Coordinates of C-alpha atoms in Angstrom, one line a residue:
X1436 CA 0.0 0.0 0.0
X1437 CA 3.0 2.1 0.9
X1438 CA 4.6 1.8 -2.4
X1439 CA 1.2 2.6 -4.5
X1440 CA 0.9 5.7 -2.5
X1441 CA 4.6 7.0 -3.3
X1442 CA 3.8 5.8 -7.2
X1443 CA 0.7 8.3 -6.9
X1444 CA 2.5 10.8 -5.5
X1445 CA 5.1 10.9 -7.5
X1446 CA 3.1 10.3 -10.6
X1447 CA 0.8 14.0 -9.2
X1448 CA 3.8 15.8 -9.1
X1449 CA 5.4 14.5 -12.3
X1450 CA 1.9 15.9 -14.0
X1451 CA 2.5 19.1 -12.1
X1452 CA -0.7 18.4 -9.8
X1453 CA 0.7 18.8 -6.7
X1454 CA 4.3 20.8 -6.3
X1455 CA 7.5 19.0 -5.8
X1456 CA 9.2 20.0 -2.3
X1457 CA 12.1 22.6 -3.1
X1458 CA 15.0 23.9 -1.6
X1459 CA 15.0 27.0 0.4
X1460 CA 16.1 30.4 -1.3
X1461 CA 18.5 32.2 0.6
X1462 CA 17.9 36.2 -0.2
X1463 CA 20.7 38.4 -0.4
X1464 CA 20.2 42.2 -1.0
X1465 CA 22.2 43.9 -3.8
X1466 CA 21.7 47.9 -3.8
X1467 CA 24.2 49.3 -6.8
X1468 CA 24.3 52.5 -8.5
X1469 CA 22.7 51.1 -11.8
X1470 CA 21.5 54.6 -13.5
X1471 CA 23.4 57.7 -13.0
X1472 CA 26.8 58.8 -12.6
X1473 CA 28.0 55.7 -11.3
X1474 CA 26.0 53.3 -12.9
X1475 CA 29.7 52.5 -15.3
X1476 CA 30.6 50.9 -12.0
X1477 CA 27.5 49.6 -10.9
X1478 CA 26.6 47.6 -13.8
X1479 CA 29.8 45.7 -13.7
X1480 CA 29.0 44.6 -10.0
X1481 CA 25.5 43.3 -10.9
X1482 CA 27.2 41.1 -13.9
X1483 CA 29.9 39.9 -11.2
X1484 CA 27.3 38.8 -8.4
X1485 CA 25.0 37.6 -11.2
X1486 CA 27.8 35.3 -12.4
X1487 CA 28.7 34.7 -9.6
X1488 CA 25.0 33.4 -8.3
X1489 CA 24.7 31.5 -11.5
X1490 CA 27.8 29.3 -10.9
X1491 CA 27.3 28.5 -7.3
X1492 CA 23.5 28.0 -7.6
X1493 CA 24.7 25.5 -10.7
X1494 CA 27.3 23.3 -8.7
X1495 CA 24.5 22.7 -6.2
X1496 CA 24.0 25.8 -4.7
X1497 CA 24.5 26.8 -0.4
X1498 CA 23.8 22.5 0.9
X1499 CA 21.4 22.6 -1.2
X1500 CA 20.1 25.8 -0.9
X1501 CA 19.4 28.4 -3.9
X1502 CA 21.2 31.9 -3.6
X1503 CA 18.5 34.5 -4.7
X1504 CA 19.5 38.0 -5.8
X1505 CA 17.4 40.8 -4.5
X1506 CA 18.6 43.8 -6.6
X1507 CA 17.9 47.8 -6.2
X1508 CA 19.0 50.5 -8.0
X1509 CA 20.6 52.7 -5.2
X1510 CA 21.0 55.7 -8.2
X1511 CA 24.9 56.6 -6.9
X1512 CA 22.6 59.2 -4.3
X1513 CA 23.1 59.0 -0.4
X1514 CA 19.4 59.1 -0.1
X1515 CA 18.8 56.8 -2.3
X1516 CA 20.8 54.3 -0.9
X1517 CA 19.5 54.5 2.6
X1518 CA 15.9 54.0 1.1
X1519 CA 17.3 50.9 -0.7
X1520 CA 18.8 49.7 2.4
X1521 CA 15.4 50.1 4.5
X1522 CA 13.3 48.3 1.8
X1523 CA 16.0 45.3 1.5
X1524 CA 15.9 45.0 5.7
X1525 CA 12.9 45.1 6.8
X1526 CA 10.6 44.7 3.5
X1527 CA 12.9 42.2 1.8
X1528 CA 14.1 40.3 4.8
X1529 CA 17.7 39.7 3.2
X1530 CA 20.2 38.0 5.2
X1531 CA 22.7 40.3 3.8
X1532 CA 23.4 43.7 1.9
X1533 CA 25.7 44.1 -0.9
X1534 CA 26.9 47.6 -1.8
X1535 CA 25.9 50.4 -1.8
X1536 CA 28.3 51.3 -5.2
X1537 CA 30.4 54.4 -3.6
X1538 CA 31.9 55.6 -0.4
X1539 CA 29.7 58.9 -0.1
X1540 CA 26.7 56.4 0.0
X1541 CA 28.1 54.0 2.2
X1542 CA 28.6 56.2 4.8
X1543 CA 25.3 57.2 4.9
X1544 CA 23.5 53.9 4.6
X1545 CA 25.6 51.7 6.6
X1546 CA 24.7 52.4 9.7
X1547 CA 21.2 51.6 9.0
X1548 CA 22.9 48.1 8.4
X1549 CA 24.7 48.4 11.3
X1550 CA 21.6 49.6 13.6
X1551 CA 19.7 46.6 12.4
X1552 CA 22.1 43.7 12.8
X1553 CA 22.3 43.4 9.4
X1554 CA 25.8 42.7 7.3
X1555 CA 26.3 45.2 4.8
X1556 CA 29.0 43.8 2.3
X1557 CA 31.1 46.6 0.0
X1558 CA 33.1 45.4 -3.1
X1559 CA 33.8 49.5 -4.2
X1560 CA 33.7 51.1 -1.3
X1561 CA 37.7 52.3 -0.5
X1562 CA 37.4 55.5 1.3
X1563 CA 38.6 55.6 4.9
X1564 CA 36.3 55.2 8.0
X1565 CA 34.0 53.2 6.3
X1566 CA 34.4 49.4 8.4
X1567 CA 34.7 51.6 11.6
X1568 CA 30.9 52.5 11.6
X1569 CA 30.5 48.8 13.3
X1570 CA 31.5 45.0 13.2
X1571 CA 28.7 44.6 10.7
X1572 CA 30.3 45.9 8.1
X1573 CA 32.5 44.3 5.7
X1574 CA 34.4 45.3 2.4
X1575 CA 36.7 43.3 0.4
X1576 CA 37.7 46.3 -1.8
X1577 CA 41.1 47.6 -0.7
X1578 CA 41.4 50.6 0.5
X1579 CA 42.9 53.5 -0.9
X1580 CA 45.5 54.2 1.9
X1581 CA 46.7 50.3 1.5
X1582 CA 47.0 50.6 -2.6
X1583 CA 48.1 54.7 -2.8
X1584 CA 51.7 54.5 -1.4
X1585 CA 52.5 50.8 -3.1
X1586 CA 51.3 52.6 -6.6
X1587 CA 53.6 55.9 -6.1
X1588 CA 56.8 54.0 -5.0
X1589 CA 56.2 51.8 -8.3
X1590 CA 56.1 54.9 -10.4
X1591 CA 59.1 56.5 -8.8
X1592 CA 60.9 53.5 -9.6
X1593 CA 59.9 52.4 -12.7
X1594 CA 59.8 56.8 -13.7
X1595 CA 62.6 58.1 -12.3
X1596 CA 59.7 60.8 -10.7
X1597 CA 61.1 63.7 -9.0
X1598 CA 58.1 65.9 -8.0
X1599 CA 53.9 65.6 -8.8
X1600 CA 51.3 68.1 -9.4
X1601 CA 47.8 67.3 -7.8
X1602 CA 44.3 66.9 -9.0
X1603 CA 41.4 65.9 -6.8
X1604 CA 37.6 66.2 -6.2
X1605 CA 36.7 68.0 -3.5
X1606 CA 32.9 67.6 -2.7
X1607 CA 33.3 63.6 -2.7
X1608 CA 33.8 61.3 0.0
X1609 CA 35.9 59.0 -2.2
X1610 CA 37.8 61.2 -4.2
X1611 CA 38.5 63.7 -0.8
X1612 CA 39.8 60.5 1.1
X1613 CA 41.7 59.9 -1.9
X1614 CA 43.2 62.5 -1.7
X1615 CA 44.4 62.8 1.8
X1616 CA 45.9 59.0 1.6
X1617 CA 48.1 60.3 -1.6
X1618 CA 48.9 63.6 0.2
X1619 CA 50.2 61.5 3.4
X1620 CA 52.2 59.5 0.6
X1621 CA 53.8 61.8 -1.1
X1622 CA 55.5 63.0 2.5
X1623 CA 56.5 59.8 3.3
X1624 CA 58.5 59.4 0.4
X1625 CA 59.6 63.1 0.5
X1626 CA 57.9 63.5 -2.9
X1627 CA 57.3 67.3 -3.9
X1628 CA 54.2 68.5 -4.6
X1629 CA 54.2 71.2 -7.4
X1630 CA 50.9 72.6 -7.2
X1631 CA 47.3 71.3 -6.0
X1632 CA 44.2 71.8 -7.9
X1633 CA 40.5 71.0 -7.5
X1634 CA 37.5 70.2 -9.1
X1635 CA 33.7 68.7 -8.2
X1636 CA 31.8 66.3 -9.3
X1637 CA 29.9 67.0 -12.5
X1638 CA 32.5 69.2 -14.0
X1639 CA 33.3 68.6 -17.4
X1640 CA 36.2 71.8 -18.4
X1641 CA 39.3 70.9 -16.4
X1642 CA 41.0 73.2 -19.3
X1643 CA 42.1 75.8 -16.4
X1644 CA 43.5 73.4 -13.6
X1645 CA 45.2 71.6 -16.4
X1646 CA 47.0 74.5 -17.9
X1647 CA 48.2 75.8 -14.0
X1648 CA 49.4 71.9 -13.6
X1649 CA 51.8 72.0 -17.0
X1650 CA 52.6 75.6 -15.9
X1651 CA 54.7 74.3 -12.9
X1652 CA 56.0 71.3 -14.6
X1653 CA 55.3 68.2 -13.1
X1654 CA 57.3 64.7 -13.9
X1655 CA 53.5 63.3 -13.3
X1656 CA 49.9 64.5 -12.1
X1657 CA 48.2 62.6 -9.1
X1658 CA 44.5 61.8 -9.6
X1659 CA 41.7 61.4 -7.6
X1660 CA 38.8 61.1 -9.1
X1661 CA 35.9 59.4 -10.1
X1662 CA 36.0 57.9 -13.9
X1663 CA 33.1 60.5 -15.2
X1664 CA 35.5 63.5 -14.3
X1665 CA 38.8 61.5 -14.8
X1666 CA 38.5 60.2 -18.2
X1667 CA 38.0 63.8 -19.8
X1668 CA 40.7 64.9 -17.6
X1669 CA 43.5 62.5 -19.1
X1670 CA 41.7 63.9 -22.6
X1671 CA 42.0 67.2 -22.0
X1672 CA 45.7 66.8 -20.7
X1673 CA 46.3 65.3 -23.3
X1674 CA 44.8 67.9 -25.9
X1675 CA 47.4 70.7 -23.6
X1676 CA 50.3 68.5 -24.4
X1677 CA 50.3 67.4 -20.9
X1678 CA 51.6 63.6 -21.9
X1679 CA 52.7 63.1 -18.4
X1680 CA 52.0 59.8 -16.1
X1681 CA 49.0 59.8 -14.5
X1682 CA 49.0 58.2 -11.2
X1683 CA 45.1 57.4 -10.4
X1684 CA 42.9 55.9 -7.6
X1685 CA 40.5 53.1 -7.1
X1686 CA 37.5 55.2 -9.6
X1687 CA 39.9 55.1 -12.6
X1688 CA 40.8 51.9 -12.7
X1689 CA 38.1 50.5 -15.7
X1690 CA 38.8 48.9 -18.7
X1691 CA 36.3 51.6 -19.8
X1692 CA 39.3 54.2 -19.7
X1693 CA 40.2 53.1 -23.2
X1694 CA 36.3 54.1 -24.5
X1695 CA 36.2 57.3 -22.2
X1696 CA 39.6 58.4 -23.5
X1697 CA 40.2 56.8 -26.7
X1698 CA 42.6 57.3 -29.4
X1699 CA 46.3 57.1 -26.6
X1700 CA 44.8 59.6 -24.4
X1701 CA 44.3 56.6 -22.1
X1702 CA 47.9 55.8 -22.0
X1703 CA 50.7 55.8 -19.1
X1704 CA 47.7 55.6 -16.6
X1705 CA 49.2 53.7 -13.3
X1706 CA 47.0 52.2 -11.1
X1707 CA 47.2 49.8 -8.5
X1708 CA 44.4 47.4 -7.2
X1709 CA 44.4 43.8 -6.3
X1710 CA 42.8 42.7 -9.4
X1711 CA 44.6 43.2 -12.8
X1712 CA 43.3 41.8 -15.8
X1713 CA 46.3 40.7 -17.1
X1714 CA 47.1 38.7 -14.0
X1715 CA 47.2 35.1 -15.2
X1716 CA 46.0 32.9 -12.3
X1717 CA 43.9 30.3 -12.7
X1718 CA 41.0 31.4 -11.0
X1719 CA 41.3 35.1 -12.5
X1720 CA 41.5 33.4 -16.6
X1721 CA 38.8 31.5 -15.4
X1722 CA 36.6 34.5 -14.0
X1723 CA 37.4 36.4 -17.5
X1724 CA 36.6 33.7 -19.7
X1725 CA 33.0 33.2 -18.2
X1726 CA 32.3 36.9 -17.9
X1727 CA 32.7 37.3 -21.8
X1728 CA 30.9 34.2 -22.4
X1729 CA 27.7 35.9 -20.5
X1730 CA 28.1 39.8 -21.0
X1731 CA 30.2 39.6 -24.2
X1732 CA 33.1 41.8 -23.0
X1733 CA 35.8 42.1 -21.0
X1734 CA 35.5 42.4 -16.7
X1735 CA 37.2 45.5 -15.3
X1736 CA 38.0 45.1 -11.1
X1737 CA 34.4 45.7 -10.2
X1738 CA 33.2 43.0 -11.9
X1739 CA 35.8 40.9 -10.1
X1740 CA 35.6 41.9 -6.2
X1741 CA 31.4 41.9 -6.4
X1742 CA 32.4 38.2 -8.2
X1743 CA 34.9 37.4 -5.3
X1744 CA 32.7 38.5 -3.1
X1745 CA 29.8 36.5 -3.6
X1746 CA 32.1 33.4 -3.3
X1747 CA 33.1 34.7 0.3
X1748 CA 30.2 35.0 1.0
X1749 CA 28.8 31.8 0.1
X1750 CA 32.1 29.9 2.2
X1751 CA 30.8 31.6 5.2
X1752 CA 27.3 30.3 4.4
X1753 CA 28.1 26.4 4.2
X1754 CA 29.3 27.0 7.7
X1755 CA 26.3 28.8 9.1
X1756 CA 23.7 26.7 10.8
X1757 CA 20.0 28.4 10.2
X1758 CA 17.4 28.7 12.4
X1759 CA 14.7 29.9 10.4
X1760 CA 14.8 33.2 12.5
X1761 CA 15.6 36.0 10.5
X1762 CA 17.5 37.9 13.2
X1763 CA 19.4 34.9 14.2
X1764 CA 20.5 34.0 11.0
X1765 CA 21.7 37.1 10.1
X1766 CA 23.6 37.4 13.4
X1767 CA 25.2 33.9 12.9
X1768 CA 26.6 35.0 9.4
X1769 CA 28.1 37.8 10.6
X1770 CA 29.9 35.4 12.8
X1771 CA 31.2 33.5 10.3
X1772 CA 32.3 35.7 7.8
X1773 CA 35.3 36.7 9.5
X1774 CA 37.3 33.3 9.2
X1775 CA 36.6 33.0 5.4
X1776 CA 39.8 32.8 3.5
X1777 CA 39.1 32.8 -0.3
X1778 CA 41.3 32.5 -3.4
X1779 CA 39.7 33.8 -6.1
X1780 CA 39.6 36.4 -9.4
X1781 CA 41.7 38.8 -6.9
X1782 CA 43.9 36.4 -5.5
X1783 CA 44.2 35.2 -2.0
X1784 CA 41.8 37.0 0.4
X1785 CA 41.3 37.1 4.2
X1786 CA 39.9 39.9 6.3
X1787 CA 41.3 42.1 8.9
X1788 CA 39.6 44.2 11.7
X1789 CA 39.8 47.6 12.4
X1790 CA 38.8 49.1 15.5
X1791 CA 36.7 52.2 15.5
X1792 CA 37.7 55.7 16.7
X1793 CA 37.5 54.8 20.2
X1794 CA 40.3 51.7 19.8
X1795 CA 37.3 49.6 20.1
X1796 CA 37.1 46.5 17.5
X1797 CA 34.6 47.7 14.9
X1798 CA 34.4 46.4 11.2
X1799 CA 36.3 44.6 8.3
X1800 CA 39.1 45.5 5.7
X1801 CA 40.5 43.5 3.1
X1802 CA 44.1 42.1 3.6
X1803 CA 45.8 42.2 0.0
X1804 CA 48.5 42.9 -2.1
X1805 CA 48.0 45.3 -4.5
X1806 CA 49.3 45.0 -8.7
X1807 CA 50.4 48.1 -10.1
X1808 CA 49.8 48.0 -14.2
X1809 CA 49.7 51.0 -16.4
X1810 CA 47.9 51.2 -19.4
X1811 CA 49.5 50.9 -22.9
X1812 CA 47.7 51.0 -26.4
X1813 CA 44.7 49.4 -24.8
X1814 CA 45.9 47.5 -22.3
X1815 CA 46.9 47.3 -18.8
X1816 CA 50.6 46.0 -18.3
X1817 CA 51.7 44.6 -14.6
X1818 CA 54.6 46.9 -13.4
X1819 CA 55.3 45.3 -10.4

C-alpha cells in the first residue's frame, strides 16, 4: 500500500498536480548605482554577483540551498541608498546587503545596516572610516591608503619621478579621502608636490587646472577622481600636451578608460588594485573567460571583487547553521564571515579588523597585495 501511495504521489507531481518540495532560497540584497553617474561601476557589480550566483546555484547551490538576488538601484545618491537599504531590511528580509556602489553612499546607509544587525558587504567602497561604523560591516575592496603608497613607490621606480602636481575632487567622499591618503604618501617618500588643484563632481572643463598643472611642470599629475570626471581629464591633458604619467585611484581603474579616453589619451595611466586583468591565475582566466561568455566583453576590477565576493560570501554560508529566525541567522553569518579565506579572481583573500575611533574592534578591511599596471595601447601592463 506504501509503495502505491509514493507511485501516486510521485506520478501527481510529475503531472505538475501537486508541487515538488524545493529547496529553500537564501535572499541576499544587492543595492548598486545602476543609473546615474556611477552606474559605469554599478553595472559591472550586478554582472559579477550575477555570475557569480549563476555558478554557485549550478554546482549545487548553499547545501542545497538556492542563492537569490534581491537587486535595487541605489541611483549613486546617499538618499537613495538609505531607502534601498530600508526596503532590503525590513521589507525584503535579506540575510545580507551588498553595496551600496560608492563611499559617499556607504557612509550614509551603513549604519542603518549596522543599527539593524544586518551585514552590509562593499566590493567598491575604498574610502577611509567606512568598516569603523561597526563589526557589521564588511568590504573586500582595498582601501585606498593600502594601494596609494604601493602605486607611487612603483612609479618613482619604474619613472625616475622627481616631483607631482595634484588633482582631486573635492565635494566627494571618495575622491576627498583619496586625496588625503596620496597627500600622506607623497610626504612619506619626500615627494614634492608642485601645485594642488580641484574640481567637483559634475564638471566637465578641467582646461584651467590643467593649464596651471603644466605651468609648474610636473614629472606626473596625481589623480583622484571618479571615472566620469577623470576620463575627460587625461583627454583634456592630453589635448594641452600634458603627456605626463597619470597616477590614479581606485575610480579610474576600468577597462572603460580606453572608451572614455580613446585614441592614446588613455595611455601611461598607473594604477594599482588587487585585481589586474592581465594577472594570469587560474582562477582570475577563469573568472574572464566566463564573464565574456555571459556579458560579451571584457571584466574590469568591479566585476571581479562583487564576483569574489559573492564566493566569500557563500564559504561563510556552508558554515552557518540556520534557524529559520531571521535575526538569528543574520547574526550567525556575521559570525562566520570573518574566518573565510578565499582565493579567487583577486587572489588570495582574508579579512582584517579595524577598530573604531574609540580603539574599540569595529568592522572589516580586506588584507591584500596590491598589482600596479599602467595602461598601454589598450591594455593594462603589470609593473610590479
Amino acid at each position: 500500500m506504501q509503495s502505491k501511495t509514493k507511485t501516486l504521489l510521485a506520478a501527481l507531481i510529475a503531472a505538475g498536480i501537486i508541487p515538488a518540495a524545493s529547496a529553500a532560497d537564501i535572499k541576499l540584497g544587492v543595492a548598486e548605482a545602476l543609473s546615474g553617474g556611477a552606474a559605469q561601476y554599478g553595472a559591472s557589480i550586478r554582472n559579477g554577483f550575477e555570475l557569480a550566483a549563476a555558478e554557485i546555484n549550478g554546482e549545487g547551490g548553499i547545501n542545497g540551498d538556492k542563492i537569490v538576488l534581491v537587486v535595487e538601484d541605489e541611483q549613486g545618491k546617499k538618499e537613495e541608498a538609505i531607502n534601498v537599504f530600508k526596503k532590503l531590511i525590513f521589507k525584503d528580509n535579506v540575510l545580507l546587503v551588498f553595496g551600496p556602489t560608492l563611499s559617499n553612499s556607504a557612509q550614509a546607509a551603513d549604519p542603518i545596516a549596522q543599527a539593524s544587525k544586518v551585514v552590509v558587504f562593499g566590493t567598491s567602497n575604498t574610502a577611509d572610516g567606512i568598516t569603523t561604523i561597526g563589526n557589521y560591516v564588511f568590504r573586500n575592496s582595498v582601501t585606498e591608503a593600502d594601494v596609494l603608497p604601493a602605486t607611487i613607490s612603483t612609479v618613482k621606480e619604474k619613472t625616475g619621478l622627481k616631483n607631482v602636481a595634484v588633482l582631486y575632487g573635492n565635494d566627494d567622499v571618495f575622491t576627498k579621502s583619496g586625496y588625503d591618503n596620496f597627500k600622506k604618501a607623497l610626504e612619506d617618500q619626500k615627494i614634492p608636490v608642485t601645485t594642488t588643484e580641484t574640481f567637483a563632481k559634475g564638471d566637465v572643463d578641467f582646461k584651467a587646472q590643467l593649464t596651471k598643472i603644466k605651468g609648474t611642470n610636473p614629472d606626473a599629475i596625481v589623480l583622484s577622481a571618479l571615472l566620469a570626471e577623470g576620463a575627460p581629464i587625461m583627454v583634456q591633458a592630453r589635448q594641452l600636451g600634458l603627456n605626463v604619467p597619470v597616477i590614479g585611484g581606485n575610480g579610474m581603474n576600468s577597462v572603460k578608460i580606453f572608451d572614455l579616453a580613446p585614441g592614446g589619451a588613455s595611455n601611461n595611466l598607473w594604477i594599482g588594485s588587487p585585481w589586474s586583468i592581465e594577472n594570469q591565475t587560474p582562477q582570475n582566466t577563469k573568472f574572464i573567460d566566463a564573464y565574456k561568455a555571459k556579458f560579451g566583453n571584457a571584466p574590469d576590477q568591479f566585476a571581479a571583487q562583487s564576483y569574489d565576493a559573492l564566493y566569500i560570501v557563500a564559504q561563510a554560508l556552508k558554515n552557518t547553521k540556520f534557524s529559520g529566525n531571521i535575526a538569528k541567522d543574520r547574526a550567525a553569518l556575521r559570525d562566520a564571515l570573518p574566518g573565510v579565506e578565499w582565493t579567487g579572481a583577486t587572489g588570495p583573500f582574508k579579512f582584517r579588523q579595524v577598530n573604531d575611533r574609540a580603539g574599540k574592534p569595529a568592522g572589516y578591511d580586506a588584507d591584500q597585495a596590491p598589482i600596479v599596471s599602467v595602461t598601454r595601447d589598450g591594455k593594462y601592463v603589470i609593473e610590479n
